[in-house]
Amino acid sequence: MDNGKIIRKRPRENTLKIGYARVSTDGQKLDLQLDALKKAGCDPIFIDQGVSGASTERPGLQKVLKRLKKGDTLVVWRLDRLGRSLIHLVDLVNSLGRDGVEFKSMTENIDTSSSGGRLVFHLLAALSEFERSLISERTKAGMEAARRKGKHIGRPRRSAAAENRGAKL
């Protein structure tokens, strides 16, 4: 497994296009992603192989995030290579932006260094916020429905035996 591996061909300049590639299983090929990232001028390219996008343990991604500097651009072949959750992606790209790092997804044609790319990203961010609101509303509605049916919401209640043991202490 090549997790965290760096493919580098040239010395660091003031700003870099840094690539990130990921496949979920060891059997999947990275060739398509690596070829596209190299063609886009990415150097270095960080790799996570055999790692789920939902996993928080992605050594290549952790290394690339530590490596990025103001003015650099993080490039991925496709958004789902960076993460599975829209909420996570939006948070990550917003964090990069606060650090002065641009973001580019080649397949979806998102490039936060251009006004059109920022527009597409902000639309994704709005959808993400809408998704968060829907989740919250559904959770509250579900809890209210359970309360109306007499179900207890929250931690399990202490049993009488447990309360008696607590009283003896």
mmCIF file of C-alpha atoms in Angstrom:
data_model
loop_
_atom_site.group_PDB
_atom_site.id
_atom_site.type_symbol
_atom_site.label_atom_id
_atom_site.label_comp_id
_atom_site.label_asym_id
_atom_site.label_seq_id
_atom_site.Cartn_x
_atom_site.Cartn_y
_atom_site.Cartn_z
ATOM 1 C CA MET A 1 0.000 0.000 0.000
ATOM 2 C CA ASP A 2 1.323 3.466 -0.936
ATOM 3 C CA ASN A 3 -0.587 5.636 1.543
ATOM 4 C CA GLY A 4 0.975 9.018 1.987
ATOM 5 C CA LYS A 5 3.324 8.497 -0.970
ATOM 6 C CA ILE A 6 4.540 11.652 -2.710
ATOM 7 C CA ILE A 7 5.312 11.711 -6.429
ATOM 8 C CA ARG A 8 7.559 14.716 -7.074
ATOM 9 C CA LYS A 9 9.477 15.787 -10.181
ATOM 10 C CA ARG A 10 10.484 19.425 -9.710
ATOM 11 C CA PRO A 11 11.720 21.692 -6.908
ATOM 12 C CA ARG A 12 9.255 23.886 -4.998
ATOM 13 C CA GLU A 13 8.479 27.288 -6.482
ATOM 14 C CA ASN A 14 6.554 30.120 -4.871
ATOM 15 C CA THR A 15 3.178 28.531 -5.606
ATOM 16 C CA LEU A 16 2.332 24.967 -6.475
ATOM 17 C CA LYS A 17 -0.446 22.934 -7.992
ATOM 18 C CA ILE A 18 -0.553 20.009 -5.593
ATOM 19 C CA GLY A 19 -2.515 16.935 -6.607
ATOM 20 C CA TYR A 20 -4.381 14.459 -4.439
ATOM 21 C CA ALA A 21 -5.498 11.041 -5.676
ATOM 22 C CA ARG A 22 -7.381 8.323 -3.798
ATOM 23 C CA VAL A 23 -8.831 4.901 -4.521
ATOM 24 C CA SER A 24 -10.979 2.974 -2.052
ATOM 25 C CA THR A 25 -9.516 -0.486 -2.628
ATOM 26 C CA ASP A 26 -6.054 -1.791 -3.402
ATOM 27 C CA GLY A 27 -7.462 -3.416 -6.566
ATOM 28 C CA GLN A 28 -8.515 -0.092 -8.079
ATOM 29 C CA LYS A 29 -6.146 1.737 -10.396
ATOM 30 C CA LEU A 30 -4.811 5.237 -9.867
ATOM 31 C CA ASP A 31 -3.582 5.641 -13.455
ATOM 32 C CA LEU A 32 -6.494 7.743 -14.737
ATOM 33 C CA GLN A 33 -6.289 10.160 -11.802
ATOM 34 C CA LEU A 34 -2.482 10.385 -11.876
ATOM 35 C CA ASP A 35 -2.374 10.993 -15.642
ATOM 36 C CA ALA A 36 -4.978 13.774 -15.382
ATOM 37 C CA LEU A 37 -3.233 15.404 -12.396
ATOM 38 C CA LYS A 38 0.170 15.289 -14.130
ATOM 39 C CA LYS A 39 -1.360 16.729 -17.320
ATOM 40 C CA ALA A 40 -2.817 19.572 -15.191
ATOM 41 C CA GLY A 41 0.709 20.402 -13.988
ATOM 42 C CA CYS A 42 0.436 18.997 -10.460
ATOM 43 C CA ASP A 43 3.733 18.358 -8.720
ATOM 44 C CA PRO A 44 3.851 16.866 -6.148
ATOM 45 C CA ILE A 45 0.917 14.432 -6.085
ATOM 46 C CA PHE A 46 -0.150 12.830 -2.816
ATOM 47 C CA ILE A 47 -1.820 9.413 -2.842
ATOM 48 C CA ASP A 48 -4.106 7.384 -0.599
ATOM 49 C CA GLN A 49 -4.602 3.848 -1.878
ATOM 50 C CA GLY A 50 -7.109 1.420 -0.387
ATOM 51 C CA VAL A 51 -8.680 4.122 1.811
ATOM 52 C CA SER A 52 -12.386 5.016 1.932
ATOM 53 C CA GLY A 53 -13.368 8.630 1.307
ATOM 54 C CA ALA A 54 -15.386 8.502 4.520
ATOM 55 C CA SER A 55 -12.322 7.512 6.553
ATOM 56 C CA THR A 56 -10.674 10.144 8.728
ATOM 57 C CA GLU A 57 -7.414 8.155 8.548
ATOM 58 C CA ARG A 58 -6.036 9.270 5.190
ATOM 59 C CA PRO A 59 -2.260 9.779 5.473
ATOM 60 C CA GLY A 60 -1.893 11.252 1.978
ATOM 61 C CA LEU A 61 -4.612 13.838 2.591
ATOM 62 C CA GLN A 62 -3.157 14.750 5.979
ATOM 63 C CA LYS A 63 0.266 15.265 4.370
ATOM 64 C CA VAL A 64 -1.115 17.398 1.535
ATOM 65 C CA LEU A 65 -3.077 19.584 3.969
ATOM 66 C CA LYS A 66 0.081 20.189 6.027
ATOM 67 C CA ARG A 67 2.066 20.929 2.869
ATOM 68 C CA LEU A 68 -0.250 23.486 1.255
ATOM 69 C CA LYS A 69 0.844 27.114 1.556
ATOM 70 C CA LYS A 70 -0.832 30.417 0.709
ATOM 71 C CA GLY A 71 -1.084 30.754 -3.072
ATOM 72 C CA ASP A 72 -0.985 26.991 -3.728
ATOM 73 C CA THR A 73 -3.816 25.116 -5.428
ATOM 74 C CA LEU A 74 -5.108 21.711 -4.330
ATOM 75 C CA VAL A 75 -6.226 19.756 -7.396
ATOM 76 C CA VAL A 76 -8.343 16.597 -7.426
ATOM 77 C CA TRP A 77 -9.555 14.620 -10.411
ATOM 78 C CA ARG A 78 -13.104 14.397 -9.029
ATOM 79 C CA LEU A 79 -14.806 15.746 -5.885
ATOM 80 C CA ASP A 80 -15.564 12.303 -4.466
ATOM 81 C CA ARG A 81 -11.820 11.575 -4.371
ATOM 82 C CA LEU A 82 -11.525 14.218 -1.640
ATOM 83 C CA GLY A 83 -14.491 13.058 0.438
ATOM 84 C CA ARG A 84 -17.926 11.461 0.365
ATOM 85 C CA SER A 85 -19.891 14.041 2.325
ATOM 86 C CA LEU A 86 -20.857 17.370 0.752
ATOM 87 C CA ILE A 87 -20.732 18.944 4.200
ATOM 88 C CA HIS A 88 -17.152 17.716 4.726
ATOM 89 C CA LEU A 89 -16.075 18.906 1.270
ATOM 90 C CA VAL A 90 -17.522 22.380 1.795
ATOM 91 C CA ASP A 91 -15.880 22.680 5.220
ATOM 92 C CA LEU A 92 -12.527 21.531 3.820
ATOM 93 C CA VAL A 93 -12.583 23.894 0.822
ATOM 94 C CA ASN A 94 -13.680 26.807 3.039
ATOM 95 C CA SER A 95 -10.758 26.037 5.361
ATOM 96 C CA LEU A 96 -8.369 26.029 2.390
ATOM 97 C CA GLY A 97 -9.767 29.385 1.246
ATOM 98 C CA ARG A 98 -9.210 30.921 4.693
ATOM 99 C CA ASP A 99 -5.564 29.824 4.400
ATOM 100 C CA GLY A 100 -5.217 31.426 0.955
ATOM 101 C CA VAL A 101 -5.219 28.077 -0.870
ATOM 102 C CA GLU A 102 -7.258 27.639 -4.058
ATOM 103 C CA PHE A 103 -9.111 24.437 -4.938
ATOM 104 C CA LYS A 104 -9.738 22.773 -8.291
ATOM 105 C CA SER A 105 -11.803 19.705 -9.156
ATOM 106 C CA MET A 106 -11.096 18.749 -12.745
ATOM 107 C CA THR A 107 -14.182 16.662 -13.575
ATOM 108 C CA GLU A 108 -16.733 19.073 -12.103
ATOM 109 C CA ASN A 109 -14.814 22.084 -13.456
ATOM 110 C CA ILE A 110 -14.701 23.805 -10.070
ATOM 111 C CA ASP A 111 -11.836 26.271 -9.683
ATOM 112 C CA THR A 112 -12.051 28.662 -6.735
ATOM 113 C CA SER A 113 -9.495 30.977 -8.355
ATOM 114 C CA SER A 114 -12.121 32.017 -10.957
ATOM 115 C CA SER A 115 -15.417 33.811 -10.415
ATOM 116 C CA GLY A 116 -17.366 31.010 -12.149
ATOM 117 C CA GLY A 117 -15.654 28.367 -10.037
ATOM 118 C CA ARG A 118 -16.387 30.305 -6.859
ATOM 119 C CA LEU A 119 -20.037 30.588 -7.941
ATOM 120 C CA VAL A 120 -20.310 26.814 -8.423
ATOM 121 C CA PHE A 121 -18.617 26.238 -5.086
ATOM 122 C CA HIS A 122 -20.939 28.685 -3.299
ATOM 123 C CA LEU A 123 -23.931 26.906 -4.829
ATOM 124 C CA LEU A 124 -22.568 23.655 -3.398
ATOM 125 C CA ALA A 125 -22.079 25.377 -0.044
ATOM 126 C CA ALA A 126 -25.693 26.605 -0.116
ATOM 127 C CA LEU A 127 -26.889 23.076 -0.888
ATOM 128 C CA SER A 128 -24.770 21.806 1.980
ATOM 129 C CA GLU A 129 -26.307 24.309 4.393
ATOM 130 C CA PHE A 130 -29.771 23.346 3.148
ATOM 131 C CA GLU A 131 -28.901 19.676 3.744
ATOM 132 C CA ARG A 132 -27.790 20.492 7.306
ATOM 133 C CA SER A 133 -31.103 22.278 7.940
ATOM 134 C CA LEU A 134 -33.123 19.368 6.569
ATOM 135 C CA ILE A 135 -31.250 16.899 8.770
ATOM 136 C CA SER A 136 -31.891 19.081 11.815
ATOM 137 C CA GLU A 137 -35.591 19.467 10.984
ATOM 138 C CA ARG A 138 -36.030 15.719 10.426
ATOM 139 C CA THR A 139 -34.247 14.923 13.682
ATOM 140 C CA LYS A 140 -36.398 17.353 15.678
ATOM 141 C CA ALA A 141 -39.603 16.066 14.039
ATOM 142 C CA GLY A 142 -38.621 12.462 14.759
ATOM 143 C CA MET A 143 -37.855 13.226 18.393
ATOM 144 C CA GLU A 144 -41.163 15.085 18.811
ATOM 145 C CA ALA A 145 -43.106 12.196 17.251
ATOM 146 C CA ALA A 146 -41.366 9.748 19.599
ATOM 147 C CA ARG A 147 -42.195 11.948 22.612
ATOM 148 C CA ARG A 148 -45.873 12.062 21.588
ATOM 149 C CA LYS A 149 -45.860 8.251 21.537
ATOM 150 C CA GLY A 150 -44.482 8.250 25.079
ATOM 151 C CA LYS A 151 -40.964 7.165 24.163
ATOM 152 C CA HIS A 152 -38.094 8.410 26.268
ATOM 153 C CA ILE A 153 -35.615 10.640 24.428
ATOM 154 C CA GLY A 154 -32.054 10.905 25.677
ATOM 155 C CA ARG A 155 -29.972 8.725 27.945
ATOM 156 C CA PRO A 156 -31.559 5.576 29.343
ATOM 157 C CA ARG A 157 -33.219 6.118 32.687
ATOM 158 C CA ARG A 158 -31.538 4.654 35.727
ATOM 159 C CA SER A 159 -33.177 1.535 37.067
ATOM 160 C CA ALA A 160 -34.545 1.392 40.630
ATOM 161 C CA ALA A 161 -31.779 -1.092 41.540
ATOM 162 C CA ALA A 162 -29.103 1.283 40.270
ATOM 163 C CA GLU A 163 -30.643 4.161 42.225
ATOM 164 C CA ASN A 164 -30.677 2.031 45.396
ATOM 165 C CA ARG A 165 -27.000 1.136 44.899
ATOM 166 C CA GLY A 166 -26.222 4.833 44.437
ATOM 167 C CA ALA A 167 -28.113 5.715 47.620
ATOM 168 C CA LYS A 168 -26.079 3.188 49.655
ATOM 169 C CA LEU A 169 -22.789 4.751 48.601
#
